[in-house]
PDB file of C-alpha atoms in Angstrom:
ATOM      1  CA  MET A  57       0.000   0.000   0.000  1.00 42.00           C
ATOM      2  CA  VAL A  58       1.500   3.326  -1.027  1.00 45.00           C
ATOM      3  CA  MET A  59      -0.048   6.540   0.211  1.00 43.00           C
ATOM      4  CA  MET A  60       1.004  10.144  -0.316  1.00 43.00           C
ATOM      5  CA  TYR A  61      -0.760  13.132   1.157  1.00 42.00           C
ATOM      6  CA  SER A  62      -1.042  16.451  -0.663  1.00 40.00           C
ATOM      7  CA  LYS A  63       0.232  19.623   0.992  1.00 37.00           C
ATOM      8  CA  GLU A  64      -3.254  20.371   2.268  1.00 32.00           C
ATOM      9  CA  ARG A  65      -3.365  16.887   3.892  1.00 37.00           C
ATOM     10  CA  LYS A  66      -7.018  16.705   2.843  1.00 36.00           C
ATOM     11  CA  ARG A  67      -6.705  15.026  -0.496  1.00 36.00           C
ATOM     12  CA  MET A  68      -4.884  11.732  -0.994  1.00 40.00           C
ATOM     13  CA  THR A  69      -3.069  11.244  -4.267  1.00 42.00           C
ATOM     14  CA  ASP A  70      -3.098   7.842  -5.872  1.00 42.00           C
ATOM     15  CA  ILE A  71       0.479   7.347  -7.093  1.00 42.00           C
ATOM     16  CA  SER A  72       0.120   3.689  -8.074  1.00 48.00           C
ATOM     17  CA  GLY A  73      -3.164   3.634  -9.987  1.00 49.00           C
ATOM     18  CA  LYS A  74      -4.738   1.500  -7.243  1.00 62.00           C
ATOM     19  CA  ARG A  75      -7.439   2.339  -4.749  1.00 74.00           C
ATOM     20  CA  LEU A  76      -6.467   4.234  -1.646  1.00 81.00           C
ATOM     21  CA  ARG A  77      -8.123   4.195   1.731  1.00 85.00           C
ATOM     22  CA  ARG A  78      -7.746   6.693   4.489  1.00 88.00           C
ATOM     23  CA  VAL A  79      -6.751   5.063   7.783  1.00 89.00           C
ATOM     24  CA  LYS A  80      -6.485   6.414  11.294  1.00 91.00           C
ATOM     25  CA  VAL A  81      -3.132   6.360  13.122  1.00 91.00           C
ATOM     26  CA  SER A  82      -3.438   5.661  16.863  1.00 92.00           C
ATOM     27  CA  LYS A  83      -1.448   7.440  19.552  1.00 93.00           C
ATOM     28  CA  GLN A  84       0.648   4.262  19.719  1.00 93.00           C
ATOM     29  CA  ARG A  85       1.537   4.768  15.994  1.00 91.00           C
ATOM     30  CA  GLN A  86      -0.631   1.842  14.904  1.00 92.00           C
ATOM     31  CA  ILE A  87      -2.743   1.615  11.777  1.00 90.00           C
ATOM     32  CA  SER A  88      -5.266  -0.943  10.597  1.00 90.00           C
ATOM     33  CA  ILE A  89      -4.800  -2.301   7.110  1.00 88.00           C
ATOM     34  CA  PRO A  90      -8.132  -2.326   5.252  1.00 88.00           C
ATOM     35  CA  LYS A  91      -9.412  -5.895   4.941  1.00 87.00           C
ATOM     36  CA  GLU A  92      -9.516  -5.892   1.143  1.00 86.00           C
ATOM     37  CA  PHE A  93      -5.832  -4.820   0.990  1.00 86.00           C
ATOM     38  CA  TYR A  94      -4.870  -7.332   3.673  1.00 86.00           C
ATOM     39  CA  ASP A  95      -6.652 -10.149   1.843  1.00 85.00           C
ATOM     40  CA  ALA A  96      -5.372  -9.147  -1.602  1.00 85.00           C
ATOM     41  CA  LEU A  97      -1.769  -9.173  -0.388  1.00 85.00           C
ATOM     42  CA  ASN A  98      -2.251 -12.388   1.588  1.00 85.00           C
ATOM     43  CA  ILE A  99      -0.544 -10.845   4.608  1.00 86.00           C
ATOM     44  CA  ASP A 100       0.067 -13.296   7.430  1.00 82.00           C
ATOM     45  CA  ASP A 101       1.241 -12.140  10.851  1.00 82.00           C
ATOM     46  CA  GLU A 102       4.166  -9.978   9.688  1.00 85.00           C
ATOM     47  CA  ALA A 103       4.870  -7.403   7.009  1.00 87.00           C
ATOM     48  CA  THR A 104       7.779  -5.203   6.019  1.00 85.00           C
ATOM     49  CA  VAL A 105       7.586  -1.419   6.187  1.00 87.00           C
ATOM     50  CA  GLU A 106       9.919   0.681   4.075  1.00 86.00           C
ATOM     51  CA  PHE A 107      10.451   4.401   4.554  1.00 84.00           C
ATOM     52  CA  THR A 108      11.505   6.119   1.324  1.00 84.00           C
ATOM     53  CA  GLY A 109      11.912   9.573   2.807  1.00 85.00           C
ATOM     54  CA  LYS A 110       8.467  10.672   1.642  1.00 86.00           C
ATOM     55  CA  GLU A 111       6.222   7.655   2.166  1.00 88.00           C
ATOM     56  CA  LEU A 112       5.790   4.292   3.838  1.00 87.00           C
ATOM     57  CA  ILE A 113       5.507   1.135   1.765  1.00 86.00           C
ATOM     58  CA  ILE A 114       3.948  -1.903   3.433  1.00 88.00           C
ATOM     59  CA  ARG A 115       4.633  -5.300   1.858  1.00 86.00           C
ATOM     60  CA  PRO A 116       3.750  -8.830   2.926  1.00 85.00           C
ATOM     61  CA  LEU A 117       6.696 -10.627   4.498  1.00 81.00           C
ATOM     62  CA  ILE A 118       7.813 -13.415   2.244  1.00 74.00           C
ATOM     63  CA  ALA A 119       9.432 -16.071   4.379  1.00 65.00           C
ATOM     64  CA  GLU A 120      12.313 -17.640   2.568  1.00 63.00           C
ATOM     65  CA  GLU A 121      13.494 -21.061   3.505  1.00 63.00           C
ATOM     66  CA  GLU A 122      17.256 -21.042   3.514  1.00 70.00           C
ATOM     67  CA  ASP A 123      19.111 -24.309   3.196  1.00 79.00           C
ATOM     68  CA  PHE A 124      22.631 -24.011   4.521  1.00 83.00           C
ATOM     69  CA  SER A 125      23.382 -27.735   4.145  1.00 89.00           C
ATOM     70  CA  GLU A 126      25.923 -27.359   1.368  1.00 90.00           C
ATOM     71  CA  ASP A 127      27.739 -24.537   3.167  1.00 91.00           C
ATOM     72  CA  ILE A 128      27.833 -26.508   6.416  1.00 91.00           C
ATOM     73  CA  LEU A 129      29.129 -29.643   4.714  1.00 93.00           C
ATOM     74  CA  ARG A 130      31.851 -27.742   2.847  1.00 93.00           C
ATOM     75  CA  ASP A 131      33.012 -26.127   6.070  1.00 93.00           C
ATOM     76  CA  LEU A 132      33.044 -29.411   7.980  1.00 94.00           C
ATOM     77  CA  VAL A 133      34.953 -31.199   5.201  1.00 95.00           C
ATOM     78  CA  ARG A 134      37.525 -28.361   5.221  1.00 95.00           C
ATOM     79  CA  GLN A 135      37.863 -28.919   8.954  1.00 95.00           C
ATOM     80  CA  GLY A 136      38.695 -32.577   8.265  1.00 95.00           C
ATOM     81  CA  TYR A 137      35.496 -34.309   9.356  1.00 94.00           C
ATOM     82  CA  THR A 138      34.597 -37.547   7.551  1.00 93.00           C
ATOM     83  CA  GLY A 139      32.287 -40.518   7.900  1.00 93.00           C
ATOM     84  CA  ASP A 140      30.043 -40.823  10.955  1.00 94.00           C
ATOM     85  CA  GLU A 141      31.769 -37.918  12.688  1.00 94.00           C
ATOM     86  CA  LEU A 142      30.876 -35.683   9.701  1.00 94.00           C
ATOM     87  CA  ILE A 143      27.240 -36.807   9.844  1.00 92.00           C
ATOM     88  CA  GLN A 144      26.991 -36.207  13.598  1.00 93.00           C
ATOM     89  CA  LYS A 145      28.597 -32.773  13.412  1.00 93.00           C
ATOM     90  CA  PHE A 146      26.412 -31.831  10.397  1.00 92.00           C
ATOM     91  CA  SER A 147      23.210 -32.891  12.191  1.00 91.00           C
ATOM     92  CA  LYS A 148      24.144 -30.860  15.280  1.00 90.00           C
ATOM     93  CA  MET A 149      24.948 -27.734  13.251  1.00 89.00           C
ATOM     94  CA  LYS A 150      21.787 -28.018  11.150  1.00 87.00           C
ATOM     95  CA  ARG A 151      19.623 -28.265  14.302  1.00 85.00           C
ATOM     96  CA  ASN A 152      21.220 -25.072  15.620  1.00 86.00           C
ATOM     97  CA  ILE A 153      20.439 -22.961  12.529  1.00 82.00           C
ATOM     98  CA  PRO A 154      17.020 -21.656  13.736  1.00 79.00           C
ATOM     99  CA  LYS A 155      18.539 -20.648  17.082  1.00 84.00           C
ATOM    100  CA  ALA A 156      21.481 -18.943  15.332  1.00 83.00           C
ATOM    101  CA  LEU A 157      19.166 -17.046  12.961  1.00 78.00           C
ATOM    102  CA  ASP A 158      17.011 -15.937  15.885  1.00 79.00           C
ATOM    103  CA  TYR A 159      20.121 -14.726  17.721  1.00 85.00           C
ATOM    104  CA  MET A 160      21.282 -12.824  14.623  1.00 82.00           C
ATOM    105  CA  LYS A 161      17.859 -11.215  14.288  1.00 77.00           C
ATOM    106  CA  LYS A 162      17.872 -10.067  17.919  1.00 79.00           C
ATOM    107  CA  GLU A 163      21.411  -8.691  17.625  1.00 80.00           C
ATOM    108  CA  THR A 164      20.464  -6.832  14.441  1.00 74.00           C
ATOM    109  CA  GLN A 165      17.426  -5.288  16.112  1.00 72.00           C
ATOM    110  CA  LYS A 166      19.608  -3.988  18.952  1.00 74.00           C
ATOM    111  CA  GLN A 167      21.655  -1.882  16.516  1.00 66.00           C
ATOM    112  CA  PRO A 168      19.433  -1.013  13.549  1.00 56.00           C
ATOM    113  CA  MET A 169      21.661   1.774  12.252  1.00 61.00           C
ATOM    114  CA  VAL A 170      24.826   1.099  10.267  1.00 56.00           C
ATOM    115  CA  SER A 171      27.129   4.103  10.283  1.00 64.00           C
ATOM    116  CA  GLU A 172      29.877   2.683   8.100  1.00 67.00           C
ATOM    117  CA  SER A 173      29.947   1.784   4.425  1.00 72.00           C
ATOM    118  CA  PHE A 174      28.389  -1.494   3.334  1.00 70.00           C
ATOM    119  CA  ASP A 175      31.847  -2.940   2.539  1.00 75.00           C
ATOM    120  CA  GLU A 176      33.116  -2.022   6.024  1.00 76.00           C
ATOM    121  CA  TYR A 177      30.014  -3.615   7.543  1.00 71.00           C
ATOM    122  CA  LEU A 178      30.576  -6.857   5.602  1.00 74.00           C
ATOM    123  CA  GLU A 179      34.226  -6.905   6.651  1.00 77.00           C
ATOM    124  CA  SER A 180      33.161  -6.572  10.279  1.00 75.00           C
ATOM    125  CA  LEU A 181      31.129  -9.785   9.919  1.00 75.00           C
ATOM    126  CA  GLU A 182      34.043 -11.862   8.648  1.00 75.00           C
ATOM    127  CA  ASP A 183      35.393 -14.565  10.954  1.00 68.00           C
ATOM    128  CA  THR A 184      38.410 -13.668  13.014  1.00 60.00           C
ATOM    129  CA  PRO A 185      40.830 -16.279  14.404  1.00 59.00           C
ATOM    130  CA  GLU A 186      39.144 -15.930  17.822  1.00 57.00           C
ATOM    131  CA  ASP A 187      35.749 -16.868  16.266  1.00 51.00           C
ATOM    132  CA  GLU A 188      36.943 -20.264  15.094  1.00 52.00           C
TER     133      GLU A 188
END
């Protein structure tokens, strides 16, 4: 849903060619998504909100299933694991993925602003000898 208000804040401008609905914003900064928009977008219990500097864009959250199996196996083979030991270590690491992703999400939410360049940020995520 994309909404822009005119300078008079009385008239809403349709910038996408789709229907617009006026919604109330509560004192707790909450809005209700009109049912027809909610249903049309098939929104579940989460959505993403993007601020472009002039407007908010609300999109349904598309959950992506990530399979890290190949990455895990490559790493374990590089570490020298083979046979049953490889299978056991792989199974343990794979079980821990949801917990690790949840931890990463919580850590990210603690510091939502990145003040450095994207390259510097990526470098900061690289493994250091102490991490291994």
